[in-house]
Amino acid sequence: MTAWPQIRPEAADAPASGIVDLMSYARGREGLIPLYVGEGDMPTPAFIVAAAERALRAGETFYTYQSGIPELRTAIAGYLGRVYGGSTDPERIFVTVGGMHAFQIAVRMAAGNGDEVLIPTPSWPNFDGAVTVAGAVPVSVPMRSDAAGWHLDLEDLAAQVTPRTRAVVINSPANPTGWTARREELAAILGLARRHGLWVIADEIYGRFVLDGPEGARAPSFRDVMQDGDRVMFVQTFSKNWAMTGWRVGWLEAPAELRPVIENLVQYSTSGVPGFLQRAAVTAIEDGEELALDQIRRARLGCAIVCEGLRATNVVDLPAPPGAFYAFFRLEGRSDTGRVVREIVDRAAVGLAPGSAFGTGGEAHVRLCFLRDPAQLREAVSRLQRVLPDLAAGREG
Amino acid sequence: MTAWPQIRPEAADAPASGIVDLMSYARGREGLIPLYVGEGDMPTPAFIVAAAERALRAGETFYTYQSGIPELRTAIAGYLGRVYGGSTDPERIFVTVGGMHAFQIAVRMAAGNGDEVLIPTPSWPNFDGAVTVAGAVPVSVPMRSDAAGWHLDLEDLAAQVTPRTRAVVINSPANPTGWTARREELAAILGLARRHGLWVIADEIYGRFVLDGPEGARAPSFRDVMQDGDRVMFVQTFSKNWAMTGWRVGWLEAPAELRPVIENLVQYSTSGVPGFLQRAAVTAIEDGEELALDQIRRARLGCAIVCEGLRATNVVDLPAPPGAFYAFFRLEGRSDTGRVVREIVDRAAVGLAPGSAFGTGGEAHVRLCFLRDPAQLREAVSRLQRVLPDLAAGREG
């Protein structure tokens, strides 16, 4: 930015998303199967669209409540009760412009100039980005991986706590690794946070995307171990369960005492979420349970297709992900995954995300989103089977 | 926030909007005529709604471009050419979640921890709020008022520049005062900014709401005086011209060289604006010129009704506002306007905004939005005529 020296460093230094880079590279390629983004391929169903249309036609096109219409906050609280048990006070719910905006607000409250935020990696790159923009320092805590998959060593986490640490971000089930914390692990993390007075920012947006065990299970949650007064905030979204990525509707759940602060942070960033989008969200959460279950079944089927298909190449290292909807795999002998994913675009017309986008420990991996049409996934796997052996190092043509 | 000591001061200290306070007080009052918010009373017209519906039904419900679909950026650039002349590179345009989000991003680039941002006051309270949340310090530059209206003394502005000053916010035509800078004034402000290396953040969202002179005129703009390389950013919105306040669609115009930085700031705050809302915005800006002109005519008529009606009480001091769509008036003998507006809710069922919401110099004023149905405005004026003489100090009964 030499031409514009007066840009604040926290803005100028925010890292670009490596996923977006690859998307730009691939944009417009004919016949490309795009598996680089964290979204399914199903457009939002008509019953949800219809709810937005009804509200639009009824003239709900004016400014509305900063933190969400009461009907939606109540509907979200009811949903949380159905999935997690217990009861949730709607005053704890703040509707936001997607989970991203919820995370921005959570970080803005927890950490600022020079503060440190712990983030187990590999991780969704937007955590790092939003922490940097807030003027705080994202501190990577690399997870460990072995043949059984990824895990977070609590001692690794504890070792990174300093007097400037203000928060720890826990995304479980995790993007991109699928890591899913056990209840005891969440309790231990919460214990650490309590001892040091840290905020836990819990991203449990994949909480129902459990890929092993019986259908219908949900992942362990901080809700299972926390008590009143714990400093835990949840970021959530309508994107994944209800096929609404492009709607930009999510929510932050935080102590109700923070309501005046959070309403100000909404007011001074987006001033709220369009009322007619919120009506659609009410319909999604109240009438969309079958849709959510269908999305989860689709992810489980996609997982089986992709994991079996890629392993059959014998050049891929891919432990089964227990949660979320990504295959995060290594290609034998190749750690230059930024180049690998471009070669895959060029030679197989499949779009994957480079592991380097996900921070420390993920560099040698590639991410594939399998929340997609099974037929399309089979085609993608077939294409990958043709080129991956070539692309693996030392296995020329 | 004693129960939550670990909230960052820039979040905890952000001032609450005094407008929202009064709205909460008035919410649910039967028959209330709400003139406290800066929006018209016309729902978004059907031709704009229909464009959103078409896009929704076509399945445009996925993630989209961080800084806006190319069609909308091109449409905005074309519109700017029609209104202001010259040509605008669509690469300078970044679609945002309303003008508020555009301002948040502009501030985030220009100012951070301990930096100062000059804001002529009275002003839209969200300027102060967003600057505070960014960790910077809003510095008020009180405008002067006399029988002819409000004006900004350039020496007052220059006197507030310090080594920490990074930006000056110029909202012309202004909310709430209607102040409209002359071209020479804009040139002088830009000269000051150049000498000190400051950013100008120009909020010209009321640029076409010119209330005096011939119909169809637009207000002077920084476009008229700036040159390539000047550090000027424009925040803009679809809210006012096209009756789309609740849609939360706006744009930031900034040097194209900042594109990578701004795209990151979008990515890490909202990740973009729903594609189907952007389709509606394209239709608004391309097919909505008659609508915009109608809104402006409505404002001019509203201004006449309100100014004449309030002056007839003989207890109101209200110079004619040259721009925007607010009457910002004093009530004789009363400076406790936070109380005055509650009394007006209780006794006249009219909702007005207290001047204290708009910062230094506005405390003794009351703001009324007149972008409304003329019949409703006449009724509001009639109610105010009944109570204002009572409420003015020293004129009991």
PDB file of N, CA and C in Angstrom, chain B residues 236-280:
ATOM      1  N   GLN B 236     -22.224   5.937   0.802  1.00  0.00           N
ATOM      2  CA  GLN B 236     -23.493   6.146   0.101  1.00  0.00           C
ATOM      3  C   GLN B 236     -24.486   5.044   0.449  1.00  0.00           C
ATOM      4  N   THR B 237     -25.739   5.254   0.093  1.00  0.00           N
ATOM      5  CA  THR B 237     -26.786   4.305   0.470  1.00  0.00           C
ATOM      6  C   THR B 237     -27.918   4.314  -0.540  1.00  0.00           C
ATOM      7  N   PHE B 238     -28.602   3.187  -0.635  1.00  0.00           N
ATOM      8  CA  PHE B 238     -29.835   3.123  -1.414  1.00  0.00           C
ATOM      9  C   PHE B 238     -31.047   3.555  -0.588  1.00  0.00           C
ATOM     10  N   SER B 239     -30.839   3.785   0.708  1.00  0.00           N
ATOM     11  CA  SER B 239     -31.951   3.975   1.629  1.00  0.00           C
ATOM     12  C   SER B 239     -32.871   5.120   1.254  1.00  0.00           C
ATOM     13  N   LYS B 240     -32.286   6.277   0.988  1.00  0.00           N
ATOM     14  CA  LYS B 240     -33.101   7.492   0.934  1.00  0.00           C
ATOM     15  C   LYS B 240     -33.702   7.721  -0.452  1.00  0.00           C
ATOM     16  N   ASN B 241     -32.876   7.721  -1.481  1.00  0.00           N
ATOM     17  CA  ASN B 241     -33.390   8.015  -2.829  1.00  0.00           C
ATOM     18  C   ASN B 241     -34.445   7.006  -3.270  1.00  0.00           C
ATOM     19  N   TRP B 242     -34.266   5.742  -2.850  1.00  0.00           N
ATOM     20  CA  TRP B 242     -35.111   4.690  -3.411  1.00  0.00           C
ATOM     21  C   TRP B 242     -35.973   3.976  -2.359  1.00  0.00           C
ATOM     22  N   ALA B 243     -36.160   4.626  -1.210  1.00  0.00           N
ATOM     23  CA  ALA B 243     -37.079   4.092  -0.203  1.00  0.00           C
ATOM     24  C   ALA B 243     -36.700   2.665   0.201  1.00  0.00           C
ATOM     25  N   MET B 244     -35.430   2.478   0.510  1.00  0.00           N
ATOM     26  CA  MET B 244     -34.942   1.135   0.821  1.00  0.00           C
ATOM     27  C   MET B 244     -34.179   1.100   2.155  1.00  0.00           C
ATOM     28  N   THR B 245     -34.613   1.906   3.122  1.00  0.00           N
ATOM     29  CA  THR B 245     -33.870   1.944   4.394  1.00  0.00           C
ATOM     30  C   THR B 245     -33.656   0.560   4.987  1.00  0.00           C
ATOM     31  N   GLY B 246     -34.711  -0.275   4.968  1.00  0.00           N
ATOM     32  CA  GLY B 246     -34.626  -1.563   5.645  1.00  0.00           C
ATOM     33  C   GLY B 246     -33.845  -2.628   4.885  1.00  0.00           C
ATOM     34  N   TRP B 247     -33.379  -2.319   3.687  1.00  0.00           N
ATOM     35  CA  TRP B 247     -32.667  -3.333   2.897  1.00  0.00           C
ATOM     36  C   TRP B 247     -31.210  -3.448   3.270  1.00  0.00           C
ATOM     37  N   ARG B 248     -30.673  -2.411   3.861  1.00  0.00           N
ATOM     38  CA  ARG B 248     -29.268  -2.389   4.244  1.00  0.00           C
ATOM     39  C   ARG B 248     -28.357  -2.631   3.042  1.00  0.00           C
ATOM     40  N   VAL B 249     -28.492  -1.771   2.051  1.00  0.00           N
ATOM     41  CA  VAL B 249     -27.580  -1.818   0.906  1.00  0.00           C
ATOM     42  C   VAL B 249     -27.059  -0.400   0.666  1.00  0.00           C
ATOM     43  N   GLY B 250     -25.758  -0.282   0.576  1.00  0.00           N
ATOM     44  CA  GLY B 250     -25.127   0.988   0.289  1.00  0.00           C
ATOM     45  C   GLY B 250     -23.818   0.724  -0.421  1.00  0.00           C
ATOM     46  N   TRP B 251     -22.997   1.761  -0.491  1.00  0.00           N
ATOM     47  CA  TRP B 251     -21.681   1.519  -1.072  1.00  0.00           C
ATOM     48  C   TRP B 251     -20.649   2.497  -0.532  1.00  0.00           C
ATOM     49  N   LEU B 252     -19.415   2.056  -0.629  1.00  0.00           N
ATOM     50  CA  LEU B 252     -18.270   2.906  -0.340  1.00  0.00           C
ATOM     51  C   LEU B 252     -17.592   3.178  -1.672  1.00  0.00           C
ATOM     52  N   GLU B 253     -17.263   4.452  -1.902  1.00  0.00           N
ATOM     53  CA  GLU B 253     -16.440   4.761  -3.070  1.00  0.00           C
ATOM     54  C   GLU B 253     -15.084   5.210  -2.559  1.00  0.00           C
ATOM     55  N   ALA B 254     -14.046   4.560  -3.043  1.00  0.00           N
ATOM     56  CA  ALA B 254     -12.690   4.810  -2.536  1.00  0.00           C
ATOM     57  C   ALA B 254     -11.706   4.537  -3.653  1.00  0.00           C
ATOM     58  N   PRO B 255     -10.462   5.010  -3.488  1.00  0.00           N
ATOM     59  CA  PRO B 255      -9.463   4.751  -4.530  1.00  0.00           C
ATOM     60  C   PRO B 255      -9.369   3.247  -4.849  1.00  0.00           C
ATOM     61  N   ALA B 256      -9.343   2.939  -6.136  1.00  0.00           N
ATOM     62  CA  ALA B 256      -9.322   1.542  -6.554  1.00  0.00           C
ATOM     63  C   ALA B 256      -8.105   0.798  -6.012  1.00  0.00           C
ATOM     64  N   GLU B 257      -7.029   1.539  -5.739  1.00  0.00           N
ATOM     65  CA  GLU B 257      -5.828   0.898  -5.198  1.00  0.00           C
ATOM     66  C   GLU B 257      -6.097   0.253  -3.838  1.00  0.00           C
ATOM     67  N   LEU B 258      -7.128   0.700  -3.164  1.00  0.00           N
ATOM     68  CA  LEU B 258      -7.443   0.142  -1.842  1.00  0.00           C
ATOM     69  C   LEU B 258      -8.283  -1.125  -1.925  1.00  0.00           C
ATOM     70  N   ARG B 259      -8.576  -1.562  -3.140  1.00  0.00           N
ATOM     71  CA  ARG B 259      -9.480  -2.706  -3.309  1.00  0.00           C
ATOM     72  C   ARG B 259      -9.093  -3.917  -2.451  1.00  0.00           C
ATOM     73  N   PRO B 260      -7.831  -4.348  -2.442  1.00  0.00           N
ATOM     74  CA  PRO B 260      -7.530  -5.533  -1.623  1.00  0.00           C
ATOM     75  C   PRO B 260      -7.821  -5.306  -0.139  1.00  0.00           C
ATOM     76  N   VAL B 261      -7.530  -4.115   0.342  1.00  0.00           N
ATOM     77  CA  VAL B 261      -7.770  -3.821   1.758  1.00  0.00           C
ATOM     78  C   VAL B 261      -9.266  -3.824   2.050  1.00  0.00           C
ATOM     79  N   ILE B 262     -10.029  -3.152   1.203  1.00  0.00           N
ATOM     80  CA  ILE B 262     -11.465  -3.028   1.462  1.00  0.00           C
ATOM     81  C   ILE B 262     -12.152  -4.384   1.330  1.00  0.00           C
ATOM     82  N   GLU B 263     -11.727  -5.176   0.364  1.00  0.00           N
ATOM     83  CA  GLU B 263     -12.341  -6.506   0.237  1.00  0.00           C
ATOM     84  C   GLU B 263     -12.087  -7.338   1.492  1.00  0.00           C
ATOM     85  N   ASN B 264     -10.908  -7.210   2.074  1.00  0.00           N
ATOM     86  CA  ASN B 264     -10.661  -7.923   3.333  1.00  0.00           C
ATOM     87  C   ASN B 264     -11.571  -7.399   4.445  1.00  0.00           C
ATOM     88  N   LEU B 265     -11.730  -6.092   4.501  1.00  0.00           N
ATOM     89  CA  LEU B 265     -12.558  -5.521   5.568  1.00  0.00           C
ATOM     90  C   LEU B 265     -14.016  -5.934   5.405  1.00  0.00           C
ATOM     91  N   VAL B 266     -14.465  -6.083   4.174  1.00  0.00           N
ATOM     92  CA  VAL B 266     -15.813  -6.631   3.958  1.00  0.00           C
ATOM     93  C   VAL B 266     -15.839  -8.098   4.391  1.00  0.00           C
ATOM     94  N   GLN B 267     -14.864  -8.855   3.920  1.00  0.00           N
ATOM     95  CA  GLN B 267     -14.836 -10.289   4.211  1.00  0.00           C
ATOM     96  C   GLN B 267     -14.902 -10.541   5.716  1.00  0.00           C
ATOM     97  N   TYR B 268     -14.166  -9.752   6.495  1.00  0.00           N
ATOM     98  CA  TYR B 268     -14.047 -10.028   7.928  1.00  0.00           C
ATOM     99  C   TYR B 268     -15.062  -9.265   8.773  1.00  0.00           C
ATOM    100  N   SER B 269     -16.086  -8.716   8.123  1.00  0.00           N
ATOM    101  CA  SER B 269     -17.155  -8.069   8.896  1.00  0.00           C
ATOM    102  C   SER B 269     -18.510  -8.657   8.528  1.00  0.00           C
ATOM    103  N   THR B 270     -18.828  -8.674   7.239  1.00  0.00           N
ATOM    104  CA  THR B 270     -20.149  -9.185   6.824  1.00  0.00           C
ATOM    105  C   THR B 270     -20.026 -10.214   5.702  1.00  0.00           C
ATOM    106  N   SER B 271     -18.870 -10.277   5.072  1.00  0.00           N
ATOM    107  CA  SER B 271     -18.613 -11.153   3.920  1.00  0.00           C
ATOM    108  C   SER B 271     -19.466 -10.809   2.700  1.00  0.00           C
ATOM    109  N   GLY B 272     -20.058  -9.620   2.702  1.00  0.00           N
ATOM    110  CA  GLY B 272     -20.757  -9.180   1.496  1.00  0.00           C
ATOM    111  C   GLY B 272     -22.247  -8.999   1.690  1.00  0.00           C
ATOM    112  N   VAL B 273     -22.880  -8.566   0.621  1.00  0.00           N
ATOM    113  CA  VAL B 273     -24.315  -8.263   0.623  1.00  0.00           C
ATOM    114  C   VAL B 273     -25.033  -9.338  -0.194  1.00  0.00           C
ATOM    115  N   PRO B 274     -26.181  -9.852   0.302  1.00  0.00           N
ATOM    116  CA  PRO B 274     -26.889 -10.895  -0.453  1.00  0.00           C
ATOM    117  C   PRO B 274     -27.071 -10.520  -1.921  1.00  0.00           C
ATOM    118  N   GLY B 275     -26.780 -11.475  -2.802  1.00  0.00           N
ATOM    119  CA  GLY B 275     -26.877 -11.222  -4.238  1.00  0.00           C
ATOM    120  C   GLY B 275     -28.264 -10.772  -4.667  1.00  0.00           C
ATOM    121  N   PHE B 276     -29.291 -11.371  -4.064  1.00  0.00           N
ATOM    122  CA  PHE B 276     -30.650 -11.007  -4.508  1.00  0.00           C
ATOM    123  C   PHE B 276     -31.039  -9.602  -4.063  1.00  0.00           C
ATOM    124  N   LEU B 277     -30.441  -9.109  -3.003  1.00  0.00           N
ATOM    125  CA  LEU B 277     -30.674  -7.704  -2.640  1.00  0.00           C
ATOM    126  C   LEU B 277     -29.958  -6.783  -3.629  1.00  0.00           C
ATOM    127  N   GLN B 278     -28.807  -7.225  -4.092  1.00  0.00           N
ATOM    128  CA  GLN B 278     -28.063  -6.408  -5.054  1.00  0.00           C
ATOM    129  C   GLN B 278     -28.804  -6.312  -6.382  1.00  0.00           C
ATOM    130  N   ARG B 279     -29.480  -7.405  -6.775  1.00  0.00           N
ATOM    131  CA  ARG B 279     -30.283  -7.340  -8.015  1.00  0.00           C
ATOM    132  C   ARG B 279     -31.370  -6.269  -7.882  1.00  0.00           C
ATOM    133  N   ALA B 280     -31.994  -6.212  -6.710  1.00  0.00           N
ATOM    134  CA  ALA B 280     -33.013  -5.180  -6.491  1.00  0.00           C
ATOM    135  C   ALA B 280     -32.389  -3.785  -6.562  1.00  0.00           C
TER     136      ALA B 280
END
